[in-house]
Amino acid sequence: MGSHGDEVRVRTARIADAEAVLAFWGVAAEGVSISDDRSGVTALIERDPQALLLAERGGELVGTVIAGFDGWRCHLYRLAVHPAHRRQGISTLLLAAAEKRFAELGGRRGDAMVLDRNESAHQAWTSAGYAREQQWSRWVKHL
């Protein structure tokens, strides 16, 4: 990845990162979620301190993924890379870290929430070895 200053590092998020993560998602994520507020991000980190993974380059946040495990399934959300840093392997690094976490927890299969209209994301997920399963639909009820 070029010089040492260009190296991308992946780490787990801390409560102090919540505002920066929310601002980052405003720029880099596709769409918004009902949980996109400080209390939502804080609750995630408090409940599972290893779930929110951040990619940083030179101290700058350049990517995120949520790698949630509920004891049964491995769920991936919010894979996002800053537009200026795309196509540089950052999503690959984030997914590798998420998959390592899942394997260590005994997870057997990862599933991802990907918007149907997000064609560039489809390419990233496909190249990472994920495939759409047409027989499933997402069912939602807001609480």
PDB file of C-alpha atoms in Angstrom:
ATOM      1  CA  MET A   1       0.000   0.000   0.000  1.00  0.00           C
ATOM      2  CA  GLY A   2       2.785   2.471  -0.739  1.00  0.00           C
ATOM      3  CA  SER A   3       4.759   4.137   2.025  1.00  0.00           C
ATOM      4  CA  HIS A   4       4.222   3.361   5.704  1.00  0.00           C
ATOM      5  CA  GLY A   5       2.002   6.438   6.093  1.00  0.00           C
ATOM      6  CA  ASP A   6      -0.342   5.020   3.457  1.00  0.00           C
ATOM      7  CA  GLU A   7      -0.875   1.776   5.357  1.00  0.00           C
ATOM      8  CA  VAL A   8      -4.470   0.993   6.248  1.00  0.00           C
ATOM      9  CA  ARG A   9      -5.062  -0.308   9.747  1.00  0.00           C
ATOM     10  CA  VAL A  10      -8.262  -1.932  11.001  1.00  0.00           C
ATOM     11  CA  ARG A  11      -9.308  -1.522  14.626  1.00  0.00           C
ATOM     12  CA  THR A  12     -12.434  -1.792  16.730  1.00  0.00           C
ATOM     13  CA  ALA A  13     -14.419   1.364  17.377  1.00  0.00           C
ATOM     14  CA  ARG A  14     -14.605   3.079  20.750  1.00  0.00           C
ATOM     15  CA  ILE A  15     -17.444   5.169  22.156  1.00  0.00           C
ATOM     16  CA  ALA A  16     -15.368   8.283  21.398  1.00  0.00           C
ATOM     17  CA  ASP A  17     -15.532   7.368  17.680  1.00  0.00           C
ATOM     18  CA  ALA A  18     -19.351   7.545  17.472  1.00  0.00           C
ATOM     19  CA  GLU A  19     -19.647  11.088  16.079  1.00  0.00           C
ATOM     20  CA  ALA A  20     -16.860  10.541  13.536  1.00  0.00           C
ATOM     21  CA  VAL A  21     -18.491   7.288  12.392  1.00  0.00           C
ATOM     22  CA  LEU A  22     -21.866   8.996  11.931  1.00  0.00           C
ATOM     23  CA  ALA A  23     -20.275  11.824   9.939  1.00  0.00           C
ATOM     24  CA  PHE A  24     -18.353   9.271   7.853  1.00  0.00           C
ATOM     25  CA  TRP A  25     -21.514   7.326   7.040  1.00  0.00           C
ATOM     26  CA  GLY A  26     -23.104  10.569   5.857  1.00  0.00           C
ATOM     27  CA  VAL A  27     -20.388  10.775   3.200  1.00  0.00           C
ATOM     28  CA  ALA A  28     -19.559   7.137   2.456  1.00  0.00           C
ATOM     29  CA  ALA A  29     -22.565   4.936   3.248  1.00  0.00           C
ATOM     30  CA  GLU A  30     -25.398   4.201   0.855  1.00  0.00           C
ATOM     31  CA  GLY A  31     -28.641   5.288   2.483  1.00  0.00           C
ATOM     32  CA  VAL A  32     -29.450   5.880   6.126  1.00  0.00           C
ATOM     33  CA  SER A  33     -30.695   3.669   8.927  1.00  0.00           C
ATOM     34  CA  ILE A  34     -33.082   4.123  11.830  1.00  0.00           C
ATOM     35  CA  SER A  35     -30.053   3.497  14.076  1.00  0.00           C
ATOM     36  CA  ASP A  36     -27.971   6.334  12.588  1.00  0.00           C
ATOM     37  CA  ASP A  37     -27.607   8.431  15.703  1.00  0.00           C
ATOM     38  CA  ARG A  38     -25.214   8.670  18.612  1.00  0.00           C
ATOM     39  CA  SER A  39     -27.325   6.447  20.866  1.00  0.00           C
ATOM     40  CA  GLY A  40     -27.552   3.751  18.182  1.00  0.00           C
ATOM     41  CA  VAL A  41     -23.801   3.630  17.563  1.00  0.00           C
ATOM     42  CA  THR A  42     -23.023   3.872  21.276  1.00  0.00           C
ATOM     43  CA  ALA A  43     -25.425   1.023  22.090  1.00  0.00           C
ATOM     44  CA  LEU A  44     -23.774  -1.174  19.461  1.00  0.00           C
ATOM     45  CA  ILE A  45     -20.287  -0.546  20.862  1.00  0.00           C
ATOM     46  CA  GLU A  46     -21.426  -1.049  24.456  1.00  0.00           C
ATOM     47  CA  ARG A  47     -23.241  -4.310  23.663  1.00  0.00           C
ATOM     48  CA  ASP A  48     -20.502  -5.764  21.451  1.00  0.00           C
ATOM     49  CA  PRO A  49     -17.235  -3.809  21.624  1.00  0.00           C
ATOM     50  CA  GLN A  50     -15.679  -5.881  18.803  1.00  0.00           C
ATOM     51  CA  ALA A  51     -18.501  -5.497  16.261  1.00  0.00           C
ATOM     52  CA  LEU A  52     -17.809  -2.102  14.662  1.00  0.00           C
ATOM     53  CA  LEU A  53     -14.565  -2.245  12.706  1.00  0.00           C
ATOM     54  CA  LEU A  54     -12.877   0.913  11.437  1.00  0.00           C
ATOM     55  CA  ALA A  55     -10.253   1.220   8.706  1.00  0.00           C
ATOM     56  CA  GLU A  56      -7.893   4.155   9.116  1.00  0.00           C
ATOM     57  CA  ARG A  57      -5.149   5.555   6.920  1.00  0.00           C
ATOM     58  CA  GLY A  58      -2.844   8.104   8.511  1.00  0.00           C
ATOM     59  CA  GLY A  59      -5.334   8.584  11.352  1.00  0.00           C
ATOM     60  CA  GLU A  60      -8.191   9.315   8.931  1.00  0.00           C
ATOM     61  CA  LEU A  61     -11.308   7.138   8.925  1.00  0.00           C
ATOM     62  CA  VAL A  62     -11.553   5.578   5.453  1.00  0.00           C
ATOM     63  CA  GLY A  63     -13.840   2.564   5.962  1.00  0.00           C
ATOM     64  CA  THR A  64     -16.243   0.733   8.262  1.00  0.00           C
ATOM     65  CA  VAL A  65     -18.052  -2.550   8.633  1.00  0.00           C
ATOM     66  CA  ILE A  66     -20.301  -3.873  11.380  1.00  0.00           C
ATOM     67  CA  ALA A  67     -19.562  -7.555  12.042  1.00  0.00           C
ATOM     68  CA  GLY A  68     -22.367  -8.664  14.336  1.00  0.00           C
ATOM     69  CA  PHE A  69     -22.667 -12.179  15.719  1.00  0.00           C
ATOM     70  CA  ASP A  70     -25.771 -13.217  17.648  1.00  0.00           C
ATOM     71  CA  GLY A  71     -24.555 -16.705  18.518  1.00  0.00           C
ATOM     72  CA  TRP A  72     -26.283 -18.223  15.486  1.00  0.00           C
ATOM     73  CA  ARG A  73     -25.599 -16.065  12.432  1.00  0.00           C
ATOM     74  CA  CYS A  74     -22.851 -13.698  11.350  1.00  0.00           C
ATOM     75  CA  HIS A  75     -24.311 -10.440  10.056  1.00  0.00           C
ATOM     76  CA  LEU A  76     -22.470  -7.783   8.062  1.00  0.00           C
ATOM     77  CA  TYR A  77     -23.736  -4.231   7.847  1.00  0.00           C
ATOM     78  CA  ARG A  78     -22.411  -0.830   6.876  1.00  0.00           C
ATOM     79  CA  LEU A  79     -19.505  -1.882   4.712  1.00  0.00           C
ATOM     80  CA  ALA A  80     -18.555   1.596   3.561  1.00  0.00           C
ATOM     81  CA  VAL A  81     -15.393   3.079   2.086  1.00  0.00           C
ATOM     82  CA  HIS A  82     -14.799   6.795   1.638  1.00  0.00           C
ATOM     83  CA  PRO A  83     -15.314   7.731  -2.040  1.00  0.00           C
ATOM     84  CA  ALA A  84     -11.739   9.071  -2.323  1.00  0.00           C
ATOM     85  CA  HIS A  85     -10.305   5.760  -1.071  1.00  0.00           C
ATOM     86  CA  ARG A  86     -12.331   3.228  -3.036  1.00  0.00           C
ATOM     87  CA  ARG A  87     -10.831   0.477  -5.221  1.00  0.00           C
ATOM     88  CA  GLN A  88      -7.733   0.273  -3.013  1.00  0.00           C
ATOM     89  CA  GLY A  89      -8.482  -2.938  -1.126  1.00  0.00           C
ATOM     90  CA  ILE A  90     -10.021  -1.354   1.977  1.00  0.00           C
ATOM     91  CA  SER A  91     -13.278  -3.312   1.837  1.00  0.00           C
ATOM     92  CA  THR A  92     -11.212  -6.491   1.390  1.00  0.00           C
ATOM     93  CA  LEU A  93      -9.256  -5.698   4.569  1.00  0.00           C
ATOM     94  CA  LEU A  94     -12.433  -4.915   6.503  1.00  0.00           C
ATOM     95  CA  LEU A  95     -14.170  -8.104   5.375  1.00  0.00           C
ATOM     96  CA  ALA A  96     -11.091 -10.185   6.193  1.00  0.00           C
ATOM     97  CA  ALA A  97     -11.104  -8.740   9.730  1.00  0.00           C
ATOM     98  CA  ALA A  98     -14.839  -9.400  10.056  1.00  0.00           C
ATOM     99  CA  GLU A  99     -14.500 -12.964   8.795  1.00  0.00           C
ATOM    100  CA  LYS A 100     -11.584 -13.606  11.180  1.00  0.00           C
ATOM    101  CA  ARG A 101     -13.770 -12.389  14.044  1.00  0.00           C
ATOM    102  CA  PHE A 102     -16.622 -14.654  12.961  1.00  0.00           C
ATOM    103  CA  ALA A 103     -14.344 -17.702  12.661  1.00  0.00           C
ATOM    104  CA  GLU A 104     -12.940 -17.081  16.150  1.00  0.00           C
ATOM    105  CA  LEU A 105     -16.507 -16.931  17.511  1.00  0.00           C
ATOM    106  CA  GLY A 106     -17.495 -20.168  15.783  1.00  0.00           C
ATOM    107  CA  GLY A 107     -19.571 -18.544  13.054  1.00  0.00           C
ATOM    108  CA  ARG A 108     -20.236 -20.639   9.976  1.00  0.00           C
ATOM    109  CA  ARG A 109     -21.680 -18.259   7.382  1.00  0.00           C
ATOM    110  CA  GLY A 110     -21.701 -14.510   6.919  1.00  0.00           C
ATOM    111  CA  ASP A 111     -24.659 -12.671   5.498  1.00  0.00           C
ATOM    112  CA  ALA A 112     -24.751  -9.086   4.359  1.00  0.00           C
ATOM    113  CA  MET A 113     -27.380  -6.395   3.996  1.00  0.00           C
ATOM    114  CA  VAL A 114     -26.811  -4.860   0.539  1.00  0.00           C
ATOM    115  CA  LEU A 115     -29.156  -2.427  -1.177  1.00  0.00           C
ATOM    116  CA  ASP A 116     -30.530  -3.768  -4.467  1.00  0.00           C
ATOM    117  CA  ARG A 117     -29.757  -0.496  -6.254  1.00  0.00           C
ATOM    118  CA  ASN A 118     -26.127  -0.306  -5.063  1.00  0.00           C
ATOM    119  CA  GLU A 119     -24.476  -1.845  -8.114  1.00  0.00           C
ATOM    120  CA  SER A 120     -20.901  -0.957  -7.132  1.00  0.00           C
ATOM    121  CA  ALA A 121     -21.416  -2.707  -3.798  1.00  0.00           C
ATOM    122  CA  HIS A 122     -22.652  -5.810  -5.617  1.00  0.00           C
ATOM    123  CA  GLN A 123     -19.309  -5.987  -7.406  1.00  0.00           C
ATOM    124  CA  ALA A 124     -17.385  -5.610  -4.132  1.00  0.00           C
ATOM    125  CA  TRP A 125     -19.399  -8.316  -2.376  1.00  0.00           C
ATOM    126  CA  THR A 126     -19.143 -10.672  -5.364  1.00  0.00           C
ATOM    127  CA  SER A 127     -15.376 -10.238  -5.588  1.00  0.00           C
ATOM    128  CA  ALA A 128     -15.165 -11.008  -1.850  1.00  0.00           C
ATOM    129  CA  GLY A 129     -16.885 -14.349  -2.453  1.00  0.00           C
ATOM    130  CA  TYR A 130     -20.444 -13.477  -1.407  1.00  0.00           C
ATOM    131  CA  ALA A 131     -23.470 -14.356  -3.530  1.00  0.00           C
ATOM    132  CA  ARG A 132     -27.055 -13.126  -3.520  1.00  0.00           C
ATOM    133  CA  GLU A 133     -29.649 -15.680  -2.453  1.00  0.00           C
ATOM    134  CA  GLN A 134     -32.823 -14.934  -4.373  1.00  0.00           C
ATOM    135  CA  GLN A 135     -35.043 -17.108  -2.190  1.00  0.00           C
ATOM    136  CA  TRP A 136     -34.724 -14.803   0.859  1.00  0.00           C
ATOM    137  CA  SER A 137     -36.404 -11.482   1.520  1.00  0.00           C
ATOM    138  CA  ARG A 138     -35.872  -9.081   4.373  1.00  0.00           C
ATOM    139  CA  TRP A 139     -38.914  -8.633   6.597  1.00  0.00           C
ATOM    140  CA  VAL A 140     -38.939  -5.572   8.861  1.00  0.00           C
ATOM    141  CA  LYS A 141     -41.018  -4.116  11.656  1.00  0.00           C
ATOM    142  CA  HIS A 142     -39.965  -0.824  13.231  1.00  0.00           C
ATOM    143  CA  LEU A 143     -40.113  -0.983  17.019  1.00  0.00           C
TER     144      LEU A 143
END
